[in-house]
Amino acid sequence: MELVWATEELVIAGQPYPGFPILLWDSMESCIPANQFLRHYLLRGVIGSKRSWPSTGRALYDFFSFLQAHEMEWRDVDRGEPKSLVAAYRDYCQETCELAPSTIRQRLTYICKFYEYALKEGWVKRLPFAYEERTVRRELGFLAHVDASGGKAMAYDVMPRSQKALPKFLSMAEIKLLLAAVQNPHHRMMMRLALHTGLRREEIAAFPVAYVIDPDKAARTERNLRIRLDPFDGSGMVSKGSKSRDIYVSRKFMAELYRYVTKVRGERASLSKTSKKTLFLNQSGEPYCDDGKSLNRIISETGKRAGVKVHTHMLRHTYATQTLVSLQRNPASGLDPLVFVQRQLGHSSIQTTMVYLHLVNEKADEAVLAYDDELNALAELA
């Protein structure tokens, strides 16, 4: 079994689909059932991002490879054994591969969707799993009072139960160690932007240099400056779901960003023959590609040197947690700390942001009081 990624030559309904997943048998013939499902599932209007392509393709590839290695046929849903094909694959992921629960749940979701499609197409006579009613935590909405579900929902019976762990974040001591271990000034500013704003990895990679201004010449006196993240303003900004939002950065940190643009960024910008829109450039003078995936390596390797286990998204968790604590300890007039953090992070629902409130309640004694000021103090000492 092989998993390959399409080039521009894959054209569907007149449109090229480079990067689309394609499954091949060992004979290099198309795995028609899987590929037909991938086209059906991934090209629907509800799938708004190509970022779903790799995970869906890998899930199907891994499942079919598992079946092939154990000499099982995907159509054999009536095996006459207590454990179904999908349940056997789930146990393989848990016990042999020791995959993270979230990874297993994601893969099983795609595999169950594949079998639902196969049943609809008449490829199998029944599903290799059943549905069961489970208790779920729903996001509270305006019409929550008329919800008659009783907190119940139907789920695949092969799906492991969700165990939501609180996000991990860095303490101020760990932040100091991390920033002290950064040897590259470009990487340092990248991490500081994440810590000061809570931006997602792809947002950091695409952050436009046009958003950076000289606060002393902007005729603005406020302590915090508003930045409009707009994927449609021509700056090249990228955001989740292509949604615009406003974020706030301190005047002092904006001055640091401006200094980086005028004094440091040119070292890499000069390596390219054309002007680039992004604030951060790689060692070749080009923007970071693949939604900034290489940022994970940069940050984790820096963490290893500092003796701190960290990844890019943990910096976002750190910003959210520390900022929420700071606002709760030093309340501003008329400002709801949770709503502010929600808007900064770009969460569509405040229920998503509330996980940080639970985290703060558990870790309150370890939290800092003035997060942004301490980060700026670190910059002055560097």
Coordinates of C-alpha atoms in Angstrom, one line a residue:
M1 CA 0.0 0.0 0.0
E2 CA 1.3 3.4 -1.0
L3 CA 0.1 7.0 -0.1
V4 CA 1.1 9.6 -2.7
W5 CA 0.1 13.3 -3.1
A6 CA -1.3 14.6 -6.4
T7 CA 0.4 17.2 -8.5
E8 CA -1.2 19.9 -10.7
E9 CA -2.0 17.1 -13.2
L10 CA -4.9 15.9 -11.0
V11 CA -7.8 17.8 -12.5
I12 CA -11.4 17.3 -11.2
A13 CA -14.2 19.2 -12.8
G14 CA -11.7 21.4 -14.5
Q15 CA -9.8 22.3 -11.3
P16 CA -6.3 21.1 -10.4
Y17 CA -5.9 19.6 -6.9
P18 CA -2.2 19.5 -6.0
G19 CA -1.6 17.8 -2.7
F20 CA -4.7 15.6 -2.8
P21 CA -4.1 12.2 -1.2
I22 CA -4.2 9.1 -3.5
L23 CA -3.9 5.5 -2.2
L24 CA -2.3 2.9 -4.4
W25 CA -2.0 -0.9 -4.0
D26 CA 1.5 -2.5 -4.0
S27 CA 0.9 -3.1 -7.8
M28 CA 0.6 0.7 -8.2
E29 CA -3.0 0.3 -9.2
S30 CA -5.5 2.7 -7.7
C31 CA -7.2 1.7 -4.5
I32 CA -10.6 2.7 -6.0
P33 CA -12.9 2.4 -2.9
A34 CA -10.6 4.6 -0.8
N35 CA -9.9 7.1 -3.5
Q36 CA -13.6 7.4 -4.4
F37 CA -14.4 8.0 -0.8
L38 CA -11.6 10.7 -0.5
R39 CA -13.0 12.6 -3.4
H40 CA -16.5 12.4 -2.0
Y41 CA -15.6 13.3 1.6
L42 CA -12.8 15.9 1.1
L43 CA -14.3 17.8 -1.9
R44 CA -17.6 18.6 -0.2
G45 CA -18.4 22.2 0.5
V46 CA -18.4 21.6 4.2
I47 CA -14.7 20.8 4.1
G48 CA -13.4 24.4 3.9
S49 CA -9.6 23.7 4.3
K50 CA -7.0 21.6 2.5
R51 CA -5.5 21.0 5.9
S52 CA -7.9 18.1 6.3
W53 CA -6.4 16.2 3.3
P54 CA -3.2 14.8 4.9
S55 CA -4.9 13.5 8.1
T56 CA -7.7 11.9 6.2
G57 CA -5.4 10.3 3.6
R58 CA -3.0 9.0 6.3
A59 CA -5.9 7.5 8.3
L60 CA -7.2 5.5 5.3
Y61 CA -3.6 4.5 4.3
D62 CA -2.8 3.3 7.8
F63 CA -6.1 1.3 8.1
F64 CA -5.7 -0.4 4.7
S65 CA -2.0 -1.1 5.5
F66 CA -3.0 -2.7 8.8
L67 CA -5.5 -4.9 7.0
Q68 CA -3.0 -5.8 4.3
A69 CA -0.3 -6.7 6.9
H70 CA -2.7 -9.0 8.8
E71 CA -4.2 -10.5 5.6
M72 CA -7.7 -9.1 6.2
E73 CA -10.1 -7.8 3.6
W74 CA -11.9 -4.5 4.2
R75 CA -15.2 -5.9 2.9
D76 CA -15.2 -8.7 5.4
V77 CA -17.6 -7.1 7.8
D78 CA -19.2 -10.5 8.7
R79 CA -16.0 -12.1 10.1
G80 CA -17.8 -14.3 12.6
E81 CA -15.5 -12.9 15.3
P82 CA -16.4 -10.8 18.4
K83 CA -14.0 -8.1 17.4
S84 CA -14.8 -6.2 14.1
L85 CA -12.2 -4.9 11.7
V86 CA -12.4 -1.4 13.0
A87 CA -12.2 -2.5 16.6
A88 CA -9.1 -4.6 15.8
Y89 CA -7.5 -1.5 14.2
R90 CA -8.4 0.6 17.3
D91 CA -6.7 -1.9 19.6
Y92 CA -3.7 -2.0 17.3
C93 CA -3.4 1.8 17.5
Q94 CA -3.8 1.8 21.3
E95 CA -1.7 -1.2 22.3
T96 CA 0.9 -1.7 19.6
C97 CA 1.4 1.9 18.3
E98 CA 0.6 3.6 21.5
L99 CA -0.9 6.5 19.7
A100 CA -2.4 9.5 21.4
P101 CA -6.1 9.1 22.2
S102 CA -6.9 12.2 20.0
T103 CA -5.1 10.7 17.1
I104 CA -6.9 7.4 17.4
R105 CA -10.3 9.1 17.6
Q106 CA -9.5 11.2 14.5
R107 CA -8.5 8.2 12.5
L108 CA -11.5 6.1 13.6
T109 CA -13.8 9.0 12.6
Y110 CA -12.5 8.9 9.0
I111 CA -12.6 5.1 8.9
C112 CA -16.2 5.0 10.1
K113 CA -17.1 7.7 7.6
F114 CA -15.6 5.5 4.9
Y115 CA -17.7 2.5 5.9
E116 CA -20.8 4.7 6.0
Y117 CA -20.1 5.7 2.4
A118 CA -19.3 2.1 1.5
L119 CA -22.7 1.0 2.8
K120 CA -24.4 3.8 0.9
E121 CA -22.7 2.7 -2.3
G122 CA -23.6 -1.0 -1.7
W123 CA -20.0 -2.2 -1.3
V124 CA -20.8 -3.7 2.1
K125 CA -24.0 -5.2 3.5
R126 CA -23.6 -3.7 7.0
L127 CA -21.4 -1.6 9.1
P128 CA -18.5 -3.1 11.1
F129 CA -19.6 -1.1 14.1
A130 CA -22.8 0.1 15.8
Y131 CA -24.1 3.3 17.3
E132 CA -24.6 4.0 20.9
E133 CA -25.9 6.9 23.0
R134 CA -23.3 8.7 25.0
T135 CA -23.3 11.7 27.3
V136 CA -21.6 14.7 25.8
R137 CA -20.7 18.2 26.8
R138 CA -22.4 20.7 24.5
E139 CA -21.4 24.3 24.0
L140 CA -24.0 26.5 25.7
G141 CA -25.7 28.7 23.1
F142 CA -28.5 31.2 23.0
L143 CA -31.1 28.5 22.6
A144 CA -29.6 26.1 25.1
H145 CA -32.8 26.2 27.2
V146 CA -34.8 24.5 24.4
D147 CA -32.3 21.7 23.8
A148 CA -34.2 18.5 24.4
S149 CA -31.2 16.2 23.9
G150 CA -30.6 15.9 27.6
G151 CA -26.8 16.0 27.0
K152 CA -27.0 12.8 24.9
A153 CA -25.7 12.1 21.4
M154 CA -25.2 9.1 19.2
A155 CA -21.6 7.9 18.8
Y156 CA -19.7 5.1 17.1
D157 CA -19.4 2.2 19.6
V158 CA -15.7 1.6 18.5
M159 CA -14.7 5.1 19.5
P160 CA -12.6 5.4 22.7
R161 CA -14.2 7.7 25.2
S162 CA -12.9 11.2 25.1
Q163 CA -10.7 12.2 28.0
K164 CA -10.1 15.9 27.8
A165 CA -6.8 16.9 29.3
L166 CA -6.1 20.5 30.4
P167 CA -3.7 22.2 28.1
K168 CA -0.1 22.6 29.2
F169 CA 1.6 26.0 29.5
L170 CA 4.9 27.4 30.5
S171 CA 5.7 29.1 33.8
M172 CA 7.6 32.4 33.8
A173 CA 10.7 30.5 34.9
E174 CA 10.4 28.2 31.9
I175 CA 9.8 31.2 29.5
K176 CA 13.0 32.7 30.8
L177 CA 14.9 29.5 30.1
L178 CA 13.4 29.2 26.7
L179 CA 14.1 32.7 25.5
A180 CA 17.6 32.6 27.0
A181 CA 18.3 29.5 24.9
V182 CA 17.4 31.1 21.6
Q183 CA 20.5 31.8 19.6
N184 CA 18.8 33.0 16.4
P185 CA 17.3 36.6 16.7
H186 CA 14.7 35.7 14.1
H187 CA 13.5 32.7 16.0
R188 CA 13.6 34.7 19.2
M189 CA 11.2 37.4 17.9
M190 CA 9.0 34.6 16.4
M191 CA 8.6 33.1 19.9
R192 CA 8.0 36.4 21.5
L193 CA 5.2 37.2 19.0
A194 CA 3.6 33.9 20.0
L195 CA 4.0 34.6 23.7
H196 CA 2.7 38.2 23.4
T197 CA -0.3 37.5 21.2
G198 CA -1.3 33.8 21.3
L199 CA -1.4 33.6 17.5
R200 CA -1.7 30.2 15.9
R201 CA 1.3 28.7 14.2
E202 CA 0.0 29.4 10.7
E203 CA -0.8 33.0 11.8
I204 CA 2.7 33.5 13.0
A205 CA 4.1 32.2 9.7
A206 CA 1.9 34.5 7.6
F207 CA 2.0 37.6 9.9
P208 CA 2.5 40.5 7.5
V209 CA 5.4 42.9 7.9
A210 CA 2.8 45.6 6.9
Y211 CA 1.2 45.2 10.3
V212 CA 4.3 46.5 12.1
I213 CA 4.4 50.2 12.6
D214 CA 6.6 52.7 14.4
P215 CA 4.4 53.5 17.5
D216 CA 6.3 56.8 18.1
K217 CA 5.3 58.1 14.6
A218 CA 1.8 56.8 14.6
A219 CA 0.4 59.7 16.5
R220 CA -1.1 57.3 18.9
T221 CA -0.7 57.4 22.7
E222 CA -2.6 54.4 23.9
R223 CA -0.6 51.7 25.8
N224 CA -2.1 48.9 23.7
L225 CA -2.3 49.0 19.9
R226 CA -5.0 47.3 17.9
I227 CA -4.1 45.2 14.9
R228 CA -6.7 44.0 12.5
L229 CA -6.0 40.5 11.2
D230 CA -7.7 40.4 7.9
P231 CA -7.1 37.6 5.4
F232 CA -8.7 39.8 2.7
D233 CA -6.8 43.0 3.0
G234 CA -4.1 41.9 0.5
S235 CA -1.4 41.6 3.2
G236 CA -1.2 37.9 2.9
M237 CA -2.5 37.3 6.4
V238 CA -3.9 33.8 7.1
S239 CA -6.4 32.9 9.9
K240 CA -8.5 29.9 10.8
G241 CA -11.6 29.8 8.7
S242 CA -10.4 33.0 7.0
K243 CA -12.1 35.0 9.7
S244 CA -11.0 38.5 10.5
R245 CA -10.4 39.6 14.1
D246 CA -8.7 42.4 16.1
I247 CA -5.8 41.7 18.5
Y248 CA -4.0 44.0 20.9
V249 CA -0.3 44.3 21.5
S250 CA 1.5 46.5 23.9
R251 CA 3.0 49.7 22.6
K252 CA 6.4 48.5 23.9
F253 CA 6.2 45.2 22.1
M254 CA 5.2 47.0 18.9
A255 CA 8.4 49.1 19.2
E256 CA 10.4 45.8 19.6
L257 CA 8.7 44.5 16.4
Y258 CA 9.5 47.7 14.6
R259 CA 13.1 47.5 15.7
Y260 CA 13.3 43.9 14.4
V261 CA 12.0 45.0 11.0
T262 CA 14.4 47.9 10.6
K263 CA 17.5 46.4 12.2
V264 CA 17.4 42.6 11.9
R265 CA 14.9 41.3 9.3
G266 CA 16.9 42.8 6.4
E267 CA 19.6 40.1 7.0
R268 CA 17.2 37.5 5.6
A269 CA 15.1 39.8 3.3
S270 CA 18.3 40.6 1.3
L271 CA 18.7 36.9 0.4
S272 CA 15.6 37.1 -1.9
K273 CA 15.4 39.0 -5.2
T274 CA 11.8 39.9 -4.5
S275 CA 10.1 41.7 -1.6
K276 CA 8.2 39.3 0.7
K277 CA 5.1 40.2 2.6
T278 CA 5.6 38.1 5.7
L279 CA 7.4 39.4 8.8
F280 CA 9.4 36.2 9.3
L281 CA 11.6 34.6 6.6
N282 CA 13.5 31.4 6.6
Q283 CA 17.3 31.1 6.1
S284 CA 16.8 31.3 2.4
G285 CA 14.9 34.6 2.6
E286 CA 11.6 32.9 1.8
P287 CA 8.3 32.8 3.8
Y288 CA 7.8 29.7 6.0
C289 CA 5.6 27.2 4.0
D290 CA 3.2 24.5 4.9
D291 CA 1.4 26.7 7.5
G292 CA 4.7 27.2 9.3
K293 CA 5.2 23.5 10.2
S294 CA 8.9 24.0 10.6
L295 CA 8.2 26.4 13.5
N296 CA 7.5 23.3 15.5
R297 CA 11.0 22.0 15.0
I298 CA 12.6 25.3 15.7
I299 CA 10.7 25.8 19.0
S300 CA 11.0 22.2 20.2
E301 CA 14.8 22.1 19.5
T302 CA 15.2 25.4 21.4
G303 CA 13.2 23.9 24.3
K304 CA 15.6 20.9 24.4
R305 CA 18.5 23.2 24.8
A306 CA 16.7 25.0 27.6
G307 CA 15.6 21.7 29.2
V308 CA 11.9 22.7 28.6
K309 CA 9.4 20.5 26.8
V310 CA 7.6 22.8 24.5
H311 CA 5.8 23.0 21.1
T312 CA 4.4 25.9 19.1
H313 CA 0.8 25.5 20.3
M314 CA 2.0 25.5 23.9
L315 CA 3.1 29.1 23.5
R316 CA -0.5 29.9 22.6
H317 CA -1.7 28.1 25.7
T318 CA 0.9 30.0 27.7
Y319 CA -0.3 33.4 26.5
A320 CA -4.0 32.5 27.2
T321 CA -3.4 31.2 30.7
Q322 CA -1.0 33.9 31.9
T323 CA -3.0 36.7 30.3
L324 CA -6.2 35.4 31.9
V325 CA -4.6 35.2 35.3
S326 CA -3.1 38.7 34.9
L327 CA -6.5 40.2 34.0
Q328 CA -8.3 38.5 36.8
R329 CA -5.8 39.7 39.4
N330 CA -5.7 43.2 38.0
P331 CA -9.3 43.8 36.6
A332 CA -9.7 46.6 34.1
S333 CA -12.9 48.6 34.3
G334 CA -15.6 47.0 32.2
L335 CA -13.3 44.3 30.7
D336 CA -14.3 40.7 31.0
P337 CA -11.1 38.7 31.1
L338 CA -12.5 35.6 29.5
V339 CA -14.1 37.5 26.6
F340 CA -10.9 39.4 26.0
V341 CA -8.9 36.2 25.7
Q342 CA -11.5 34.7 23.5
R343 CA -11.3 37.5 21.1
Q344 CA -7.5 37.6 21.1
L345 CA -7.3 33.9 20.3
G346 CA -10.1 34.0 17.7
H347 CA -12.3 31.3 19.4
S348 CA -15.8 31.2 17.8
S349 CA -17.3 30.0 21.1
I350 CA -16.4 31.1 24.6
Q351 CA -16.8 27.5 25.7
T352 CA -13.5 26.8 24.0
T353 CA -11.8 29.6 26.0
M354 CA -13.2 28.4 29.3
V355 CA -10.7 25.5 29.4
Y356 CA -8.1 28.1 30.4
L357 CA -10.4 29.3 33.2
H358 CA -10.4 25.7 34.5
L359 CA -6.6 25.6 34.2
V360 CA -6.2 28.9 36.0
N361 CA -8.4 27.7 38.9
E362 CA -6.0 24.7 39.2
K363 CA -2.8 26.6 38.7
A364 CA -3.6 30.0 40.3
D365 CA -0.9 29.8 42.9
E366 CA 1.8 29.4 40.2
A367 CA 0.5 32.2 37.9
V368 CA 2.1 35.6 37.4
L369 CA 0.5 38.9 38.0
A370 CA 1.7 41.1 35.1
Y371 CA 2.5 38.8 32.2
D372 CA 3.1 41.2 29.4
D373 CA 5.3 43.5 31.5
E374 CA 7.5 40.6 32.6
L375 CA 8.0 39.6 29.0
N376 CA 9.0 43.1 28.1
A377 CA 11.4 43.1 31.1
L378 CA 13.0 39.9 29.8
A379 CA 13.6 41.6 26.4
E380 CA 15.4 44.5 28.2
L381 CA 17.7 42.1 29.9
A382 CA 18.6 40.3 26.8

